[in-house]
Amino acid sequence: MESLWTKTGRLPSFDPLPGDLRTDVLVIGGGMAGLLCAYRLTEAGVDCALVEADRICGGVTKNTTAKITSQHGLIYHRLIREFGPERARLYLEANQSALAAYRELCREIDCGFEERDAAVYATGSRRKIDRERGALERLGFTGAFSARAPVPAAGAVGFRRQAQFHPLKFAAAIAGGLRIFEHTKVLELGPGTAVTNRGTVSAERIIAATHFPLLNRHGGYFLKLCQHRSYVLALENAPGPEGMFVDESGKGLSFRSCGELLLLGGGGGRTGKRCGGWRELEAFARERWPEARVAARWAAQDCMTLDGVPYVGQYSRNTPRLYVATGFNKWGMTSSMAAAALLRDLILGRDNPYTELFSPARTALRPRLAVNGWEAAAGLLTPTAPRCPHMGCALKYNAREHSWDCPCHGSRFGEDGRLLDNPATDGKDL
């Protein structure tokens, strides 16, 4: 399993940390969020270092579908209902600003950046589409339009001038001027210090950009987050759509083109639970494009928050100099840029209009909290082995990917026990 991006992109390599280090800001995690945080801080003149346990972009970033868009499903009607129109407008502005930042940076970077319209379609009732269009009108957004979906649909609402790109080519370009240490794993985190396998880093501020947060005793992220798997096929001889499309249902399909290839996504569900996987996508492709051939296949894993808005800001009330960026809800490219801008401002002491919107300290009293709690309890009480070293939940075997997956918090292990996905920090004897 290798994504199209790893097949066609090359990343620079960096030496491990050579020993103890002192820096103003330490970024932990070398995915897109961590790289952009380090890039924005370095650009602002901050002494900054980044440590990555393996290779940069070796986790979730290499498996994205690489859409850069402010249209995160049919989210704006729900944001108005749950947070009010002002918070919904701020969410739209934050993501539109992130899109604009990519557009500006990519003028000087050869990373396949292309403007594309994005759209969400509904295969059932048109009511959800009409409600979302009404919400966008209420927010004063002028970039929405009625779109035509690539599959039979009741309706679709689109956003003009969104974008897609090659994430690893972009990451390679921005990483070149950063102080990065690969193969440097954080073993222990304390106030102002990070003990790694290569030495101790002392820092005034620390950013945890590790996909799933690495500290359990602060912030309650093991209850505020769950993880979802999703699957992608890169298809030859399958005509791609003019824009980027996604089904509003969450269990439907997504489409985008990449050169002569169609990237078809879907078949996903909560990590550790049964879902359609690549077989579901292959069955759809065989029926729709009998001559299509699979050029690449891969899977992604995403952290999902309780309310659909990322957690970006102070890690917890008790950790004033520790920050987090997590819970991008399958929209990691745009959210990474928005997170980097916010964290830069917080560290520099600047006012930022999106601080409260993304605050990890906002209420956790959401319906999904009970679901997450139930899944954790069920995993802990299931009397089977093997068990996840993160918090002791029973692992489930994933025959599609030949892995052992944790349905509680999303850790994954290869058949040989090698750690594939966090929040677990080490492999396991299986």
XYZ file of C-alpha atoms in Angstrom:
430
model
C 0.000 0.000 0.000
C 1.648 3.190 -1.198
C -0.105 6.463 -1.934
C 0.152 8.283 -5.229
C 2.041 11.050 -3.424
C 4.799 8.768 -2.124
C 5.116 7.211 -5.590
C 5.635 10.603 -7.254
C 7.212 12.848 -4.600
C 10.600 12.996 -2.891
C 11.176 14.409 0.577
C 14.477 15.695 1.972
C 16.057 13.753 4.839
C 17.309 15.232 8.107
C 19.763 14.035 10.728
C 18.613 12.990 14.206
C 19.035 15.353 17.124
C 22.778 15.275 17.948
C 22.337 15.884 21.683
C 20.731 18.308 24.127
C 19.210 21.432 22.579
C 17.748 24.719 23.749
C 15.230 26.567 21.573
C 12.402 29.066 21.978
C 9.715 26.811 20.444
C 9.735 23.051 19.931
C 7.289 21.489 17.469
C 6.637 17.780 17.975
C 5.464 16.036 14.805
C 6.565 16.407 11.209
C 3.274 16.144 9.343
C 1.721 19.047 7.455
C 0.497 20.755 10.642
C 3.878 20.552 12.360
C 5.788 21.694 9.285
C 3.496 24.673 8.758
C 3.741 25.658 12.433
C 7.540 25.569 12.224
C 7.485 27.415 8.893
C 5.256 30.238 10.135
C 7.229 30.651 13.376
C 10.590 30.619 11.589
C 9.218 33.121 9.071
C 8.296 35.377 12.013
C 11.867 35.229 13.344
C 11.224 32.758 16.184
C 13.991 30.313 17.124
C 12.197 27.054 16.395
C 13.047 23.347 16.071
C 10.950 20.382 14.970
C 11.408 16.750 16.021
C 9.860 13.795 14.217
C 9.941 10.211 15.518
C 10.385 8.761 12.012
C 10.414 10.701 8.707
C 8.555 13.921 7.981
C 5.145 13.355 6.384
C 5.470 9.653 7.115
C 2.040 9.411 8.754
C -1.321 10.858 7.803
C -0.022 13.589 5.464
C 1.231 11.144 2.833
C -2.243 9.538 2.683
C -4.415 12.621 2.225
C -6.526 13.259 -0.874
C -4.953 16.759 -0.775
C -8.007 18.951 -1.150
C -7.655 22.535 0.065
C -11.152 23.810 0.722
C -13.372 25.666 3.165
C -16.272 23.349 2.348
C -16.044 20.648 4.989
C -19.200 18.753 4.167
C -22.514 20.458 4.922
C -21.047 22.074 8.013
C -22.290 25.663 7.984
C -25.960 24.987 8.712
C -24.903 22.908 11.702
C -22.383 25.510 12.914
C -25.059 28.220 12.843
C -27.471 25.958 14.745
C -24.939 24.936 17.426
C -22.659 27.986 17.712
C -24.546 30.861 16.087
C -23.871 32.757 12.863
C -20.849 34.700 14.180
C -18.881 31.540 15.058
C -19.900 29.956 11.740
C -18.675 33.045 9.890
C -15.359 32.881 11.742
C -14.921 29.233 10.751
C -15.508 30.140 7.109
C -13.096 33.079 7.320
C -10.364 31.008 8.989
C -10.480 28.397 6.252
C -10.747 30.905 3.418
C -7.673 32.621 4.860
C -5.881 29.269 4.919
C -6.777 28.722 1.273
C -5.451 32.180 0.416
C -2.207 31.423 2.280
C -1.682 28.257 0.226
C -2.417 30.172 -2.950
C 0.234 32.747 -2.072
C 2.897 30.214 -1.059
C 2.302 27.959 -4.042
C 3.068 30.732 -6.516
C 6.730 29.989 -5.820
C 6.435 26.207 -5.289
C 6.096 23.574 -7.999
C 3.573 21.324 -6.260
C 0.766 20.846 -8.769
C -1.382 23.539 -7.157
C -4.560 23.915 -9.190
C -7.676 25.915 -8.485
C -10.780 23.734 -8.591
C -14.370 24.225 -7.585
C -15.470 21.983 -4.713
C -18.955 20.598 -4.096
C -20.931 18.481 -1.664
C -23.763 16.382 -3.045
C -26.714 14.541 -1.499
C -28.087 11.317 -2.952
C -31.221 11.301 -0.787
C -33.326 14.309 0.073
C -32.477 17.711 -1.376
C -33.496 19.337 1.908
C -29.967 19.266 3.384
C -28.538 20.971 0.298
C -31.162 23.707 0.430
C -30.536 24.273 4.150
C -26.789 24.589 3.560
C -27.289 27.043 0.734
C -29.541 29.092 3.005
C -26.882 29.033 5.725
C -24.236 30.285 3.311
C -26.516 33.089 2.182
C -27.043 34.046 5.812
C -23.261 34.238 6.247
C -22.967 36.472 3.198
C -20.803 33.986 1.298
C -20.885 34.810 -2.407
C -18.821 31.871 -3.690
C -21.546 29.211 -3.483
C -23.295 27.806 -6.541
C -25.483 24.871 -7.628
C -23.217 22.083 -8.854
C -23.726 18.949 -10.897
C -22.512 15.839 -9.099
C -20.544 13.028 -10.816
C -23.148 10.488 -9.630
C -26.962 10.633 -9.598
C -27.841 13.057 -6.798
C -30.738 15.069 -5.442
C -28.603 18.181 -5.487
C -25.183 19.670 -4.809
C -23.827 22.930 -3.448
C -20.407 24.110 -4.572
C -17.674 26.551 -3.527
C -15.803 28.361 -6.270
C -12.002 28.666 -6.506
C -10.919 26.069 -3.977
C -7.774 24.035 -4.722
C -5.872 20.744 -4.865
C -2.137 20.005 -4.887
C 0.662 17.473 -4.369
C 1.158 17.573 -0.578
C 4.626 16.006 -0.449
C 6.086 18.311 -3.092
C 4.722 21.255 -1.111
C 6.074 19.841 2.164
C 9.501 19.247 0.641
C 9.694 22.889 -0.413
C 8.766 24.428 2.947
C 10.876 21.952 4.959
C 14.111 22.980 3.268
C 14.704 26.059 5.415
C 13.611 24.589 8.747
C 15.586 23.110 11.639
C 14.277 19.545 11.618
C 15.493 16.432 13.423
C 14.158 13.118 12.153
C 14.290 9.762 13.958
C 14.008 11.731 17.193
C 11.235 10.341 19.368
C 9.837 12.187 22.377
C 9.814 9.799 25.334
C 8.733 12.150 28.110
C 7.184 15.592 28.136
C 7.382 18.006 31.067
C 7.108 21.767 31.640
C 9.534 23.310 29.171
C 11.323 20.050 28.389
C 11.009 17.132 26.009
C 13.159 14.086 26.661
C 13.895 12.254 23.409
C 15.836 9.143 22.455
C 18.613 11.489 21.248
C 18.794 14.095 23.973
C 16.717 16.603 25.928
C 15.173 19.671 24.305
C 14.519 22.703 26.514
C 11.955 25.135 25.090
C 9.927 28.125 26.248
C 6.902 26.831 24.316
C 6.032 23.405 22.901
C 3.520 22.517 20.171
C 2.156 18.962 19.995
C 1.297 18.345 16.336
C 1.332 14.551 16.598
C -2.027 13.804 14.931
C -3.505 12.338 18.148
C -2.252 14.231 21.255
C 0.479 12.417 23.166
C -0.446 13.264 26.785
C -3.396 11.428 28.339
C -3.370 13.123 31.732
C -4.211 16.565 30.321
C -7.043 17.749 28.101
C -9.176 14.582 28.002
C -8.466 14.010 24.323
C -8.990 10.254 24.704
C -12.694 11.113 25.196
C -12.870 14.180 22.939
C -11.479 12.412 19.846
C -12.123 9.253 17.880
C -10.430 8.096 14.673
C -11.855 7.107 11.305
C -10.283 5.123 8.462
C -11.023 6.000 4.839
C -9.809 4.376 1.627
C -8.628 5.699 -1.742
C -8.072 4.243 -5.215
C -6.131 6.027 -7.966
C -7.764 4.862 -11.198
C -6.573 4.895 -14.788
C -9.133 4.948 -17.620
C -11.750 6.526 -15.367
C -12.703 10.083 -16.322
C -12.287 12.535 -13.463
C -14.761 15.306 -12.649
C -14.129 18.966 -13.385
C -13.970 19.743 -9.687
C -13.692 18.063 -6.278
C -16.772 16.292 -4.926
C -17.765 14.565 -1.697
C -20.973 12.895 -0.510
C -22.611 14.623 2.448
C -23.449 11.337 4.161
C -19.946 10.598 5.418
C -20.246 7.018 4.174
C -20.429 8.013 0.517
C -17.798 8.668 -2.108
C -15.335 11.454 -2.859
C -13.863 12.351 -6.247
C -10.986 14.450 -7.538
C -8.718 14.222 -10.547
C -4.915 14.189 -10.522
C -3.558 14.503 -14.032
C -4.975 11.546 -15.966
C -5.987 9.709 -12.797
C -9.220 9.729 -10.830
C -8.872 9.597 -7.044
C -11.898 7.763 -5.704
C -12.366 7.778 -1.929
C -14.797 6.173 0.491
C -15.521 2.803 2.079
C -14.555 4.077 5.521
C -15.734 4.075 9.103
C -14.558 4.231 12.681
C -11.149 2.626 13.190
C -11.514 -0.918 14.526
C -15.040 -1.308 13.110
C -16.168 -3.192 10.007
C -16.457 -1.119 6.838
C -16.423 -1.573 3.069
C -12.813 -0.572 2.435
C -11.231 -0.930 -0.984
C -13.668 -3.683 -1.984
C -16.523 -1.205 -1.868
C -14.584 1.222 -4.067
C -13.504 -1.515 -6.479
C -17.103 -2.716 -6.880
C -18.251 0.824 -7.691
C -15.402 1.304 -10.174
C -16.074 -2.007 -11.958
C -19.715 -1.100 -12.440
C -19.080 2.490 -13.501
C -15.836 2.143 -15.513
C -15.279 -1.490 -16.589
C -11.968 -0.591 -18.281
C -10.516 1.192 -15.250
C -7.270 -0.046 -13.698
C -6.023 0.584 -10.146
C -2.729 2.508 -10.260
C -2.418 2.946 -6.475
C -4.384 2.312 -3.318
C -3.992 3.644 0.183
C -5.865 4.454 3.381
C -5.989 7.500 5.634
C -6.787 7.935 9.299
C -8.390 11.066 10.696
C -9.082 12.402 14.184
C -12.714 13.442 14.610
C -13.766 15.985 17.254
C -17.001 16.100 19.213
C -18.418 19.092 17.328
C -16.673 18.982 13.940
C -14.278 21.867 14.731
C -10.537 21.225 15.293
C -8.839 21.633 18.670
C -6.108 24.260 18.271
C -4.639 26.261 21.121
C -3.491 25.715 24.698
C -3.283 21.956 25.342
C -5.188 22.245 28.631
C -5.897 24.780 31.353
C -3.020 23.346 33.400
C -0.386 23.545 30.653
C 0.023 27.247 29.797
C 3.113 26.823 27.587
C 2.018 23.665 25.798
C -0.126 23.892 22.656
C -1.932 21.395 20.441
C -3.260 21.089 16.893
C -5.514 18.082 16.337
C -8.950 16.884 15.244
C -9.004 18.024 11.636
C -12.092 15.935 10.781
C -10.798 14.727 7.364
C -9.874 18.242 6.214
C -6.273 18.264 7.355
C -4.678 20.307 4.608
C -6.780 23.440 5.082
C -6.987 22.985 8.850
C -3.200 22.623 9.157
C -2.669 26.047 7.628
C -5.375 27.622 9.803
C -3.840 25.989 12.893
C -0.343 27.227 12.057
C -1.532 30.826 11.743
C -3.399 30.663 15.053
C -0.562 29.020 17.003
C 1.966 31.492 15.610
C -0.162 34.371 16.893
C -0.717 32.764 20.297
C 3.020 32.212 20.762
C 3.845 35.757 19.619
C 1.205 37.233 21.935
C -0.923 38.571 19.095
C -4.711 38.786 19.132
C -6.365 36.280 16.823
C -10.107 36.300 16.060
C -10.259 32.491 15.924
C -8.840 31.718 19.385
C -12.152 30.928 21.075
C -13.579 29.139 18.039
C -10.808 26.526 18.013
C -10.094 26.495 21.759
C -9.582 22.950 23.113
C -11.161 24.160 26.370
C -14.613 24.657 24.832
C -17.438 22.485 26.089
C -17.199 18.732 25.599
C -20.912 18.202 26.307
C -21.803 16.875 22.879
C -23.678 13.695 21.875
C -20.505 12.125 20.472
C -18.912 12.276 23.941
C -21.265 9.519 25.134
C -20.462 7.442 22.036
C -16.726 7.804 22.620
C -17.141 6.903 26.286
C -19.204 3.838 25.422
C -16.662 2.629 22.867
C -13.833 3.052 25.388
C -15.738 1.164 28.064
C -16.670 -1.626 25.658
C -13.069 -1.971 24.521
C -11.782 -2.123 28.068
C -14.365 -4.718 29.121
C -13.961 -6.984 26.075
C -12.144 -10.034 27.507
C -10.014 -10.832 24.458
C -6.323 -10.337 23.642
C -4.216 -8.726 22.277
C -4.755 -5.358 23.928
C -3.620 -1.859 23.025
C -0.757 -0.494 25.158
C -2.267 3.010 25.003
C -5.130 2.440 27.471
C -5.714 -1.321 27.434
C -8.575 -1.710 24.953
C -9.012 -4.996 23.069
C -7.586 -4.873 19.533
C -9.565 -6.021 16.486
C -7.972 -7.698 13.464
C -8.324 -5.757 10.204
C -8.197 -8.322 7.402
C -8.242 -5.620 4.697
C -4.949 -4.125 5.855
C -3.511 -7.079 7.830
C -3.323 -4.992 10.990
C -4.556 -4.972 14.582
C -6.716 -1.878 15.207
C -7.983 -0.301 18.419
C -11.683 0.696 18.255
C -11.314 2.938 21.331
C -8.759 5.511 20.206
C -7.468 4.346 16.824
C -3.988 2.931 17.489
C -2.946 0.408 14.834
C -0.264 -2.296 14.750
C 1.155 -4.472 11.987
C 0.959 -8.235 12.200
C 4.523 -8.151 13.532
C 3.496 -5.733 16.306
C 5.074 -2.665 14.704
C 3.255 0.570 15.567
C 1.404 1.977 12.531
C -0.756 4.761 13.988
C -0.873 6.605 17.314
C -1.939 7.443 20.069
C 0.060 4.404 21.224
C 3.734 5.342 21.294
C 5.377 1.939 20.920
C 4.885 -1.350 19.144
C 3.439 -4.440 20.784
C 4.138 -8.161 21.034
C 1.315 -9.922 19.197
